[in-house]
mmCIF file of N, CA and C in Angstrom:
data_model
loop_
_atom_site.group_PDB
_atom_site.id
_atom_site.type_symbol
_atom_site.label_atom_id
_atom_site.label_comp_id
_atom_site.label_asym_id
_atom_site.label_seq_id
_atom_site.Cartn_x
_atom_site.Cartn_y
_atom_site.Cartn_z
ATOM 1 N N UNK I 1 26.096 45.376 -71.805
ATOM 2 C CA UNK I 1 26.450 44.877 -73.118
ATOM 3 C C UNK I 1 27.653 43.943 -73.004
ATOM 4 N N UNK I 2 27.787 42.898 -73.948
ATOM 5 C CA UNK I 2 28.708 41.769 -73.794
ATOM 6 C C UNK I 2 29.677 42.298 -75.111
ATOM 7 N N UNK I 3 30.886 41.938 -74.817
ATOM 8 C CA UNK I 3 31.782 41.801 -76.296
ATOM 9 C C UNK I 3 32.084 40.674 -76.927
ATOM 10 N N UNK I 4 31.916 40.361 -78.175
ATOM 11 C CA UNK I 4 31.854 39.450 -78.755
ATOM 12 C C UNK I 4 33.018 39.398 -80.362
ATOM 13 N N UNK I 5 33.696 38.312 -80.172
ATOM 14 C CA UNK I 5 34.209 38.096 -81.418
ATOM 15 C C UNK I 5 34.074 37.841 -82.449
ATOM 16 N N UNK I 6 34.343 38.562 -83.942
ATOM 17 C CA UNK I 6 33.599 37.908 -84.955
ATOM 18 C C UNK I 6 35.130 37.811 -85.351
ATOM 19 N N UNK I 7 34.740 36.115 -85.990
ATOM 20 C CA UNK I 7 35.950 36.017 -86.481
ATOM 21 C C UNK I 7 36.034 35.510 -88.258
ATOM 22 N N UNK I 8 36.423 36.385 -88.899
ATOM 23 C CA UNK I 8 35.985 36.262 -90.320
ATOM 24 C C UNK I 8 36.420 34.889 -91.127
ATOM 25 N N UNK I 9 36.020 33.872 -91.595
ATOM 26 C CA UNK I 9 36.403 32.668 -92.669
ATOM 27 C C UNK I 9 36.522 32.394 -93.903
ATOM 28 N N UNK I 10 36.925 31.885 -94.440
ATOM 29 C CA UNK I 10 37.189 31.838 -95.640
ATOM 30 C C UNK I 10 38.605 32.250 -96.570
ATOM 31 N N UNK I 11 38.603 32.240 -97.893
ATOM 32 C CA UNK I 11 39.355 32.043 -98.792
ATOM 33 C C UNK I 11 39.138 33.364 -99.734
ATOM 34 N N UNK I 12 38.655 33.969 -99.278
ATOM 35 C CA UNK I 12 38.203 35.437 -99.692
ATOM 36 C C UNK I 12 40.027 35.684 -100.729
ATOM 37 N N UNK I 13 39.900 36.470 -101.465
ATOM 38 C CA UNK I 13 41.245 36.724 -101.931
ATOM 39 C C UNK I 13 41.030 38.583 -101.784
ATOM 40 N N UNK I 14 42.597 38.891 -101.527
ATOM 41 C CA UNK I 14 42.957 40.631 -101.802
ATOM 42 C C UNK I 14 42.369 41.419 -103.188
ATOM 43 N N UNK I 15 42.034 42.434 -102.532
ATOM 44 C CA UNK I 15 41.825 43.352 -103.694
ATOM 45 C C UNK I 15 42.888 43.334 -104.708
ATOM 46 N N UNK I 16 42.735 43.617 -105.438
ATOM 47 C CA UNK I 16 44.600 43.896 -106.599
ATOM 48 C C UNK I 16 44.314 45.287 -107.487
ATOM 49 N N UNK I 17 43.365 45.551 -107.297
ATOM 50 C CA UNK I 17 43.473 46.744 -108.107
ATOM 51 C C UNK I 17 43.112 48.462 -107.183
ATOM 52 N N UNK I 18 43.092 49.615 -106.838
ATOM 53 C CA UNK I 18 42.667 50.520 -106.171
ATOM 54 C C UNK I 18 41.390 50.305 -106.474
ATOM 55 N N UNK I 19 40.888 50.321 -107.633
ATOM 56 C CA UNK I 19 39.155 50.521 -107.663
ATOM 57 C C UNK I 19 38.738 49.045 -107.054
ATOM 58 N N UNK I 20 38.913 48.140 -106.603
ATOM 59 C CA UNK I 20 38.686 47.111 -105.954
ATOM 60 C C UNK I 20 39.280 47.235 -103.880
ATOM 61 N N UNK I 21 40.233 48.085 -104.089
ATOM 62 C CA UNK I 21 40.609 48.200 -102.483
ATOM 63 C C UNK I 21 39.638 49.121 -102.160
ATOM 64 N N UNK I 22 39.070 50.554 -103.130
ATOM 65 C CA UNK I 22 38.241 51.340 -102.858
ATOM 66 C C UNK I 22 36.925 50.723 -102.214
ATOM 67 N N UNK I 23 36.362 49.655 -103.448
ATOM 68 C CA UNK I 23 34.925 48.989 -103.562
ATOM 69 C C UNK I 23 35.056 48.311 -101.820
ATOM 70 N N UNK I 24 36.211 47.884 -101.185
ATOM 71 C CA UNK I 24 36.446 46.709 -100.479
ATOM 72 C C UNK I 24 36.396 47.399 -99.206
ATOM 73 N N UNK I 25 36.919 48.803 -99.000
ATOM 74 C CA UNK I 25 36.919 49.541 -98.011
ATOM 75 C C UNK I 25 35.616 50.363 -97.459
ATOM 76 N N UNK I 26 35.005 50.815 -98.887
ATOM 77 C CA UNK I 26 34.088 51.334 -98.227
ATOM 78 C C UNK I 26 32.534 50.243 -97.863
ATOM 79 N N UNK I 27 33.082 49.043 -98.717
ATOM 80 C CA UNK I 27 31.857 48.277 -97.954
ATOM 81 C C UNK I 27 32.057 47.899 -96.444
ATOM 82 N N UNK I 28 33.277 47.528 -96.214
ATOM 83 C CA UNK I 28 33.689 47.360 -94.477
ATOM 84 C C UNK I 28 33.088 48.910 -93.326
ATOM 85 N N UNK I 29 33.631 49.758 -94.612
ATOM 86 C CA UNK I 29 33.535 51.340 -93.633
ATOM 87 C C UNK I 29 31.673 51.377 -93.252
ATOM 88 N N UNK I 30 31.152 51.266 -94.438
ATOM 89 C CA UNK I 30 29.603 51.436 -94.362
ATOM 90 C C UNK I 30 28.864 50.587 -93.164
ATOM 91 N N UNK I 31 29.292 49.003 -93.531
ATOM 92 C CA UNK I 31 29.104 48.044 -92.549
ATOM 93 C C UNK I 31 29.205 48.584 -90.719
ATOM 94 N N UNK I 32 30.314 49.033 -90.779
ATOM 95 C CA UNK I 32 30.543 49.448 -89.539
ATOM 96 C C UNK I 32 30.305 50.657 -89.222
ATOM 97 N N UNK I 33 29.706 51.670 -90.225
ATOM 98 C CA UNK I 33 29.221 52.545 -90.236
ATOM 99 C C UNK I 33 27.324 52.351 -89.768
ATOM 100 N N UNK I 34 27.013 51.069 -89.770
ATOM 101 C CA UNK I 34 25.610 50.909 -89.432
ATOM 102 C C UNK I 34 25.428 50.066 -88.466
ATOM 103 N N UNK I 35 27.032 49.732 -87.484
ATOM 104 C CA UNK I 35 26.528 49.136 -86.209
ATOM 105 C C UNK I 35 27.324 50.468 -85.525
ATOM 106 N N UNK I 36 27.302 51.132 -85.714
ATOM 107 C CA UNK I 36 27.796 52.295 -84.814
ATOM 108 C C UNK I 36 28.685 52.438 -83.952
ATOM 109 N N UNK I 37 28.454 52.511 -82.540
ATOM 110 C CA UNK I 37 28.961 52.728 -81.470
ATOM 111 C C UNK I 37 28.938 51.085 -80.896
ATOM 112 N N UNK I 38 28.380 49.915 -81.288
ATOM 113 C CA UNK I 38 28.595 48.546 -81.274
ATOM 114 C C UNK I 38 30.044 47.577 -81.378
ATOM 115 N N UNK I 39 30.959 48.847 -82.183
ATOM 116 C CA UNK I 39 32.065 48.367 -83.179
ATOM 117 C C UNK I 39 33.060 48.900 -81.995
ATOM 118 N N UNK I 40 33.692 47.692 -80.913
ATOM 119 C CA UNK I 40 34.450 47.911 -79.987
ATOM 120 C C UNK I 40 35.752 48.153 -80.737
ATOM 121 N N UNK I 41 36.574 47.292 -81.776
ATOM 122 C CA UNK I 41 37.419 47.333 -82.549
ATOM 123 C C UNK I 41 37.458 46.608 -83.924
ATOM 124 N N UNK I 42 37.730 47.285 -84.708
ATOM 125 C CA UNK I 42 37.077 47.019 -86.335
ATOM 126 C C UNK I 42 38.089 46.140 -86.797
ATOM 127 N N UNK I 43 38.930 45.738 -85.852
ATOM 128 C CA UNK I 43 39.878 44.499 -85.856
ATOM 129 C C UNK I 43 41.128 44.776 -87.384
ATOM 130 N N UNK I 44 41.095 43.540 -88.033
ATOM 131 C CA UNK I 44 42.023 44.047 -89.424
ATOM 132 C C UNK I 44 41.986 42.405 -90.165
ATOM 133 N N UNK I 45 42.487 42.064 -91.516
ATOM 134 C CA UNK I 45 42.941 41.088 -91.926
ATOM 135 C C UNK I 45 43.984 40.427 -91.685
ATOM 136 N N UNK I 46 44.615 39.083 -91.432
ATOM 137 C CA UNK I 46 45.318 38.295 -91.066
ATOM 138 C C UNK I 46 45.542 37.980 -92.585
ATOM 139 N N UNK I 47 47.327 37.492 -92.120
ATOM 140 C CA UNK I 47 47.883 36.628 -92.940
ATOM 141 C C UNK I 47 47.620 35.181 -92.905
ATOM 142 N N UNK I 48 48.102 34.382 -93.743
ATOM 143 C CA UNK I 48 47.960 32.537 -93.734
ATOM 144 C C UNK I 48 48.850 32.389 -92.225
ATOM 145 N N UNK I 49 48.035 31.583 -91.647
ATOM 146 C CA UNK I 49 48.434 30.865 -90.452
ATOM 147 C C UNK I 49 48.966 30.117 -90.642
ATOM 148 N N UNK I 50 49.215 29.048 -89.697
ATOM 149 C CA UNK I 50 49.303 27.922 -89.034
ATOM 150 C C UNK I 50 48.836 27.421 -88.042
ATOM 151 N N UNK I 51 48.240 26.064 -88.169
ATOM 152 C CA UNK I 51 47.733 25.541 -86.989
ATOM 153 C C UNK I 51 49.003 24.509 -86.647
ATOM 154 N N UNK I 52 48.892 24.586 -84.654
ATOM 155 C CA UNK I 52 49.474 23.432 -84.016
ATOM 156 C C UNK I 52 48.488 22.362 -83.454
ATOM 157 N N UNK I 53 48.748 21.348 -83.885
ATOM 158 C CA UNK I 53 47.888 20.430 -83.258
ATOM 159 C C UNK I 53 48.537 19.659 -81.949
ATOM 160 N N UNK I 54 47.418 18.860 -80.887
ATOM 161 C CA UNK I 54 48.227 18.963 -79.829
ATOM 162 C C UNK I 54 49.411 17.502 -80.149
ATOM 163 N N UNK I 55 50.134 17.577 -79.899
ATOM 164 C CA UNK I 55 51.551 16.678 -80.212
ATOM 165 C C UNK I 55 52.576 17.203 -80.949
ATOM 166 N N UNK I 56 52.300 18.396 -81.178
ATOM 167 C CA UNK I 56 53.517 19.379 -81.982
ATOM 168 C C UNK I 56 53.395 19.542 -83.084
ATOM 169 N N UNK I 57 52.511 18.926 -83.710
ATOM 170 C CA UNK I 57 52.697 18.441 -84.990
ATOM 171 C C UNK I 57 51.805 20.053 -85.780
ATOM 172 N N UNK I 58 52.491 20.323 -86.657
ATOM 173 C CA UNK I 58 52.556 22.389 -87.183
ATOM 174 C C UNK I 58 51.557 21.723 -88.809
ATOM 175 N N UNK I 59 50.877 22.427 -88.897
ATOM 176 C CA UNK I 59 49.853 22.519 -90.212
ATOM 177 C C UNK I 59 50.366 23.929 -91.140
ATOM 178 N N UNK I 60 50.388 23.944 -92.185
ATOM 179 C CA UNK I 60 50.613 25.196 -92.775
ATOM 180 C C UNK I 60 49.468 25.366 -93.414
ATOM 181 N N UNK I 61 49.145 26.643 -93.963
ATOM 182 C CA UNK I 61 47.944 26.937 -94.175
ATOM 183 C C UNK I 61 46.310 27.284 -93.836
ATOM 184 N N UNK I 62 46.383 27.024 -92.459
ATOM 185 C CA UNK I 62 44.965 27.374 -91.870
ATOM 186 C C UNK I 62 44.308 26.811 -91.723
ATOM 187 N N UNK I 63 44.457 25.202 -92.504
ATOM 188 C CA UNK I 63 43.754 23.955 -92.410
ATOM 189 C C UNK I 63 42.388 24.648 -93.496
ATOM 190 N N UNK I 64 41.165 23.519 -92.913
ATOM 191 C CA UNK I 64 40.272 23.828 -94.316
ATOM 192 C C UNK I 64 39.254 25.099 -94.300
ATOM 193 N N UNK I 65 39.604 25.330 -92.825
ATOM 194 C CA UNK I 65 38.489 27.216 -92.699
ATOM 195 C C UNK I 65 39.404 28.451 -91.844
ATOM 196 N N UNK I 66 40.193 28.723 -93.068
ATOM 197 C CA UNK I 66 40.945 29.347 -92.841
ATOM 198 C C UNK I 66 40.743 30.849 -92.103
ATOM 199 N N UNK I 67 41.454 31.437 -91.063
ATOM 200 C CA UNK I 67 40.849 32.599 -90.641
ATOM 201 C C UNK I 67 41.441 33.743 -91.776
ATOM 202 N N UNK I 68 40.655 34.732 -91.720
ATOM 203 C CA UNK I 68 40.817 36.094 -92.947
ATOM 204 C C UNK I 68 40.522 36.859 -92.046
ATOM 205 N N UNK I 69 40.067 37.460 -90.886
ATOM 206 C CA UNK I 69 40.398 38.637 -90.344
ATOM 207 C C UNK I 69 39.438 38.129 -88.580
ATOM 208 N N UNK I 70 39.468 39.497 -88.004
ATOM 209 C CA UNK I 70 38.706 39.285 -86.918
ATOM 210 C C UNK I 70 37.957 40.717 -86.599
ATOM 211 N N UNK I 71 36.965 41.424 -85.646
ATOM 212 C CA UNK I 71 36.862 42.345 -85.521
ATOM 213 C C UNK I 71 36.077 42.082 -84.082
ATOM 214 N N UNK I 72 36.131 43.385 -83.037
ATOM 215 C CA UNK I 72 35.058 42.819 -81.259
ATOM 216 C C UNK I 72 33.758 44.063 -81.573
ATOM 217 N N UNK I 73 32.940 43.417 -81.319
ATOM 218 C CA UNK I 73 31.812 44.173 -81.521
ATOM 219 C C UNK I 73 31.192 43.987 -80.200
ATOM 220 N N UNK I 74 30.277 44.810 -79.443
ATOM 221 C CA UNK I 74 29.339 44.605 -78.106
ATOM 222 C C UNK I 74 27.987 44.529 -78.980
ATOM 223 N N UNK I 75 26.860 43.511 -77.976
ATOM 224 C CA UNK I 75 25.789 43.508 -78.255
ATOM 225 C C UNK I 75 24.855 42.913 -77.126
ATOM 226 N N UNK I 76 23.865 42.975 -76.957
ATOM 227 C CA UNK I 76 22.855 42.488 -75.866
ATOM 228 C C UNK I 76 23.213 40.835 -75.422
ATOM 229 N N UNK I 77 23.098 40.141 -76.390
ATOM 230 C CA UNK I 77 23.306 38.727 -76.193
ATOM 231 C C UNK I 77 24.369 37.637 -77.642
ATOM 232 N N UNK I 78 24.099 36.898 -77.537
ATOM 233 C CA UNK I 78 24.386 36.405 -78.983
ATOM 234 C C UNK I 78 23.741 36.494 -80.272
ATOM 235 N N UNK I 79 22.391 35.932 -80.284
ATOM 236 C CA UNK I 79 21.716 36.200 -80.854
ATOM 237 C C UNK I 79 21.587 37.586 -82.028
ATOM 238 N N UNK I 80 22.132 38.616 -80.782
ATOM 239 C CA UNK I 80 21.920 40.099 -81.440
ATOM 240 C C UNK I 80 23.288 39.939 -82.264
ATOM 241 N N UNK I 81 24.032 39.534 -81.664
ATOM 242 C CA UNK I 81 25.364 39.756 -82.115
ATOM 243 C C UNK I 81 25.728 39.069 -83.700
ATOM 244 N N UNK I 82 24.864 38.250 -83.586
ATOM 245 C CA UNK I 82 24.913 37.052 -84.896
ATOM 246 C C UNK I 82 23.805 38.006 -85.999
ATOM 247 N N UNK I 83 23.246 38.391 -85.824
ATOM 248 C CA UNK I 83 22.120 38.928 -86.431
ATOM 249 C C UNK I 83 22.870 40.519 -87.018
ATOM 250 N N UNK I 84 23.794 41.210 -85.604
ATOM 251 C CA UNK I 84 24.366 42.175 -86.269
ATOM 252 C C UNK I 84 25.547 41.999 -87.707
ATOM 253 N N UNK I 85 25.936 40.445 -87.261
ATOM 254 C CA UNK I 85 27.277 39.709 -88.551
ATOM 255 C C UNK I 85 26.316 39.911 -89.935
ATOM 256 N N UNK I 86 24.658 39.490 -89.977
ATOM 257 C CA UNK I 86 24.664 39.192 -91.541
ATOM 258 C C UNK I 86 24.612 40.153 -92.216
ATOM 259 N N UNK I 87 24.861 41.473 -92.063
ATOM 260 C CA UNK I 87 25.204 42.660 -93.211
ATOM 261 C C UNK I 87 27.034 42.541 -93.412
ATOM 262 N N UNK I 88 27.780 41.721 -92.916
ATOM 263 C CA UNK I 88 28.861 41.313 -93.129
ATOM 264 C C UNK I 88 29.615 41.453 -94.177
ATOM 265 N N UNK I 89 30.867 42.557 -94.571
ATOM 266 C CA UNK I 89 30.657 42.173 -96.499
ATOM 267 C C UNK I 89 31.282 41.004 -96.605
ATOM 268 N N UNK I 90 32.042 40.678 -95.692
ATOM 269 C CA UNK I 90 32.556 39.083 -95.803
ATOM 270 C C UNK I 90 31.581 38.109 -96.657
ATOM 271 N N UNK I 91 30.390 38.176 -95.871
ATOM 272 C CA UNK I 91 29.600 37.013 -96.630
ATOM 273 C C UNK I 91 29.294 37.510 -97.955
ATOM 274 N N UNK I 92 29.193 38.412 -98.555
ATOM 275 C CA UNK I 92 29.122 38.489 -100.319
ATOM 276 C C UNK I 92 30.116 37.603 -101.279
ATOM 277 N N UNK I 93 30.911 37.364 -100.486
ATOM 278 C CA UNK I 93 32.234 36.369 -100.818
ATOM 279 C C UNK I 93 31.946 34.931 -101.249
ATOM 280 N N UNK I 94 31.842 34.330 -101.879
ATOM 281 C CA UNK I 94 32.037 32.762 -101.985
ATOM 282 C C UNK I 94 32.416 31.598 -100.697
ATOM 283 N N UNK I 95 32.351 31.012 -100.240
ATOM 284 C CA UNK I 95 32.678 29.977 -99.251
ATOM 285 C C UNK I 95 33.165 30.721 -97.763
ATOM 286 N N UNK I 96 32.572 31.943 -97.431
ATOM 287 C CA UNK I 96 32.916 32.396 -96.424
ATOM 288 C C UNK I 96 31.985 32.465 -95.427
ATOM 289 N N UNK I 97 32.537 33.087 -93.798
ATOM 290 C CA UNK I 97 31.381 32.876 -93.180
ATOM 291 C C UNK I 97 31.985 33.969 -91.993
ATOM 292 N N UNK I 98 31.020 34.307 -90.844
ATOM 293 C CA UNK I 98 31.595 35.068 -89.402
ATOM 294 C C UNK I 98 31.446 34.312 -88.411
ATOM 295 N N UNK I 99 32.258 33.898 -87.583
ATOM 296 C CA UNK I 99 32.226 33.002 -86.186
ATOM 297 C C UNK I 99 31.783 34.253 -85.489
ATOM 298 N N UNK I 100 30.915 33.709 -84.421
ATOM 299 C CA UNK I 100 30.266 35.001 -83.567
ATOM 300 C C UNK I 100 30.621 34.031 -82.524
ATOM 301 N N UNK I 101 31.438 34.198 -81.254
ATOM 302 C CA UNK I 101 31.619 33.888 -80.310
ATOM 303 C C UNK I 101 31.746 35.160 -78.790
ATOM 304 N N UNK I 102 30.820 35.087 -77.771
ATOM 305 C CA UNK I 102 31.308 35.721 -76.489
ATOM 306 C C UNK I 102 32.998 35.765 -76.211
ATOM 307 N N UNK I 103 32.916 36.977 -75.375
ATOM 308 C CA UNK I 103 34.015 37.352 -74.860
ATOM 309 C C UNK I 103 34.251 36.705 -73.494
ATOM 310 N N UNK I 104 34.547 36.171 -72.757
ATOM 311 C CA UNK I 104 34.902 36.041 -71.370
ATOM 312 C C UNK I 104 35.579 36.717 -70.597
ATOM 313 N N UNK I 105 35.564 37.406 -70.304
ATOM 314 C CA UNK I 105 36.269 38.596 -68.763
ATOM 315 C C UNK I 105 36.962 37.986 -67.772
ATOM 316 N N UNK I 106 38.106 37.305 -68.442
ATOM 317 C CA UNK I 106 38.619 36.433 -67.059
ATOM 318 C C UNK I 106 40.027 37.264 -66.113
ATOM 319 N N UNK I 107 40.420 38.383 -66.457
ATOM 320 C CA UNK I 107 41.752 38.850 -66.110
ATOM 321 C C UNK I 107 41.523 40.372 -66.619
#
């Protein structure tokens, strides 16, 4: 099995209320409750970044696809791995999406 990064996008906004952190948690919990033993680390949400571009020059904000969280999941190939993202609750979201990228084992 390979590990693979999903890396969550979008503009998604915070829960603000408990019955909304509730609704928000247990759709993540369930989600990862149905890739099982797949779910290397269920990762967490990120704050607003910054990007550096190369010449120094600092971006605030995340630029236009901003990252919102990450999580490493194992799966057979990519394919599987992309296929395991679309129960995602991310994507119920408006303008969001999951980067599914391999892991590399270099060190």
């Amino acid at each position: 099995m390979t590990k693979f990064l999903y890396v969550y996008h979008g503009s998604g906004k915070m829960p603000a209320t408990e019955a909304e952190r509730k609704a928000v948690t247990d759709a993540w919990n369930g989600w990862f409750g149905k890739l099982g033993k797949a779910v290397v680390d269920g990762g967490n949400p990120v704050g607003m970044s910054k990007t550096v571009l190369s010449g120094g020059k600092i971006e605030n904000n995340g630029g236009i696809n901003p990252t919102g969280g990450y999580s490493i999941i194992e799966a057979r190939d990519i394919d599987d791995a992309a296929e395991k993202a679309k129960g995602c609750p991310m994507l119920a979201m408006p303008n969001c999406s999951v980067e599914v990228a391999p892991i590399i084992e270099m060190m």
